[in-house]
């Protein structure tokens, strides 16, 4: 019984670890794209947020239909 419990906990741990790694990778890739296209590599986190706040309404209003969905694809 303890062995099965251990295997279940281990499996959950590996799944959550895999999900965290995938999220971290996605965030790093998106951050790199943000720096590339907005030339934001010299901006602080606060300045980057201001830039995104300023441009968010325009971007969301002009987003292509294929990019408009409720569930992000990553």
PDB file of C-alpha atoms in Angstrom:
ATOM      1  CA  UNK A   1       0.000   0.000   0.000  1.00  0.00           C
ATOM      2  CA  UNK A   2       2.787   2.437   0.909  1.00  0.00           C
ATOM      3  CA  UNK A   3       4.619   1.566  -2.273  1.00  0.00           C
ATOM      4  CA  UNK A   4       1.543   2.379  -4.394  1.00  0.00           C
ATOM      5  CA  UNK A   5       1.104   5.657  -2.520  1.00  0.00           C
ATOM      6  CA  UNK A   6       4.743   6.505  -3.125  1.00  0.00           C
ATOM      7  CA  UNK A   7       4.417   5.725  -6.843  1.00  0.00           C
ATOM      8  CA  UNK A   8       1.295   7.888  -7.077  1.00  0.00           C
ATOM      9  CA  UNK A   9       2.999  10.819  -5.329  1.00  0.00           C
ATOM     10  CA  UNK A  10       6.088  10.367  -7.483  1.00  0.00           C
ATOM     11  CA  UNK A  11       3.980  10.337 -10.637  1.00  0.00           C
ATOM     12  CA  UNK A  12       2.170  13.529  -9.591  1.00  0.00           C
ATOM     13  CA  UNK A  13       5.501  15.151  -8.766  1.00  0.00           C
ATOM     14  CA  UNK A  14       6.945  14.331 -12.194  1.00  0.00           C
ATOM     15  CA  UNK A  15       3.804  15.564 -13.963  1.00  0.00           C
ATOM     16  CA  UNK A  16       3.801  18.868 -12.065  1.00  0.00           C
ATOM     17  CA  UNK A  17       7.542  19.245 -12.647  1.00  0.00           C
ATOM     18  CA  UNK A  18       7.041  18.627 -16.364  1.00  0.00           C
ATOM     19  CA  UNK A  19       4.235  21.224 -16.468  1.00  0.00           C
ATOM     20  CA  UNK A  20       6.385  23.789 -14.604  1.00  0.00           C
ATOM     21  CA  UNK A  21       9.277  23.258 -17.009  1.00  0.00           C
ATOM     22  CA  UNK A  22       6.985  23.655 -20.016  1.00  0.00           C
ATOM     23  CA  UNK A  23       5.540  26.876 -18.567  1.00  0.00           C
ATOM     24  CA  UNK A  24       9.007  28.234 -17.787  1.00  0.00           C
ATOM     25  CA  UNK A  25      10.179  27.474 -21.322  1.00  0.00           C
ATOM     26  CA  UNK A  26       7.101  29.153 -22.815  1.00  0.00           C
ATOM     27  CA  UNK A  27       7.576  32.257 -20.647  1.00  0.00           C
ATOM     28  CA  UNK A  28      11.234  32.518 -21.606  1.00  0.00           C
ATOM     29  CA  UNK A  29      10.410  32.201 -25.301  1.00  0.00           C
ATOM     30  CA  UNK A  30       7.655  34.817 -25.099  1.00  0.00           C
ATOM     31  CA  UNK A  31       9.909  37.160 -23.128  1.00  0.00           C
ATOM     32  CA  UNK A  32      12.584  36.830 -25.791  1.00  0.00           C
ATOM     33  CA  UNK A  33      10.023  37.659 -28.494  1.00  0.00           C
ATOM     34  CA  UNK A  34       8.845  40.664 -26.501  1.00  0.00           C
ATOM     35  CA  UNK A  35      12.404  41.973 -26.240  1.00  0.00           C
ATOM     36  CA  UNK A  36      13.033  41.332 -29.933  1.00  0.00           C
ATOM     37  CA  UNK A  37       9.940  42.934 -31.440  1.00  0.00           C
ATOM     38  CA  UNK A  38       9.422  45.748 -28.926  1.00  0.00           C
ATOM     39  CA  UNK A  39      13.149  46.383 -28.515  1.00  0.00           C
ATOM     40  CA  UNK A  40      12.560  46.091 -24.777  1.00  0.00           C
ATOM     41  CA  UNK A  41      15.810  44.479 -23.696  1.00  0.00           C
ATOM     42  CA  UNK A  42      16.924  47.673 -21.947  1.00  0.00           C
ATOM     43  CA  UNK A  43      13.600  48.253 -20.149  1.00  0.00           C
ATOM     44  CA  UNK A  44      12.925  47.363 -16.534  1.00  0.00           C
ATOM     45  CA  UNK A  45      10.045  45.090 -15.605  1.00  0.00           C
ATOM     46  CA  UNK A  46       7.977  48.140 -14.652  1.00  0.00           C
ATOM     47  CA  UNK A  47       8.776  49.920 -17.921  1.00  0.00           C
ATOM     48  CA  UNK A  48       7.931  46.795 -19.906  1.00  0.00           C
ATOM     49  CA  UNK A  49       4.587  46.582 -18.149  1.00  0.00           C
ATOM     50  CA  UNK A  50       3.876  50.231 -19.011  1.00  0.00           C
ATOM     51  CA  UNK A  51       4.727  49.546 -22.650  1.00  0.00           C
ATOM     52  CA  UNK A  52       2.388  46.572 -22.707  1.00  0.00           C
ATOM     53  CA  UNK A  53      -0.416  48.508 -21.000  1.00  0.00           C
ATOM     54  CA  UNK A  54      -0.125  51.239 -23.623  1.00  0.00           C
ATOM     55  CA  UNK A  55      -0.192  48.852 -26.578  1.00  0.00           C
ATOM     56  CA  UNK A  56      -2.566  46.155 -25.246  1.00  0.00           C
ATOM     57  CA  UNK A  57      -5.832  47.796 -26.340  1.00  0.00           C
ATOM     58  CA  UNK A  58      -4.588  48.384 -29.870  1.00  0.00           C
ATOM     59  CA  UNK A  59      -3.135  44.890 -30.211  1.00  0.00           C
ATOM     60  CA  UNK A  60      -6.245  43.184 -28.844  1.00  0.00           C
ATOM     61  CA  UNK A  61      -8.538  45.277 -31.060  1.00  0.00           C
ATOM     62  CA  UNK A  62      -6.536  44.426 -34.199  1.00  0.00           C
ATOM     63  CA  UNK A  63      -5.705  40.809 -33.435  1.00  0.00           C
ATOM     64  CA  UNK A  64      -6.219  38.393 -36.317  1.00  0.00           C
ATOM     65  CA  UNK A  65      -9.311  36.208 -36.018  1.00  0.00           C
ATOM     66  CA  UNK A  66      -7.198  33.040 -35.909  1.00  0.00           C
ATOM     67  CA  UNK A  67      -5.460  34.416 -32.807  1.00  0.00           C
ATOM     68  CA  UNK A  68      -8.719  35.308 -31.043  1.00  0.00           C
ATOM     69  CA  UNK A  69      -9.691  32.409 -28.832  1.00  0.00           C
ATOM     70  CA  UNK A  70     -10.477  31.853 -25.199  1.00  0.00           C
ATOM     71  CA  UNK A  71      -7.881  29.117 -24.731  1.00  0.00           C
ATOM     72  CA  UNK A  72      -4.241  30.103 -25.294  1.00  0.00           C
ATOM     73  CA  UNK A  73      -2.189  27.626 -27.315  1.00  0.00           C
ATOM     74  CA  UNK A  74       1.018  28.502 -25.402  1.00  0.00           C
TER      75      UNK A  74
END
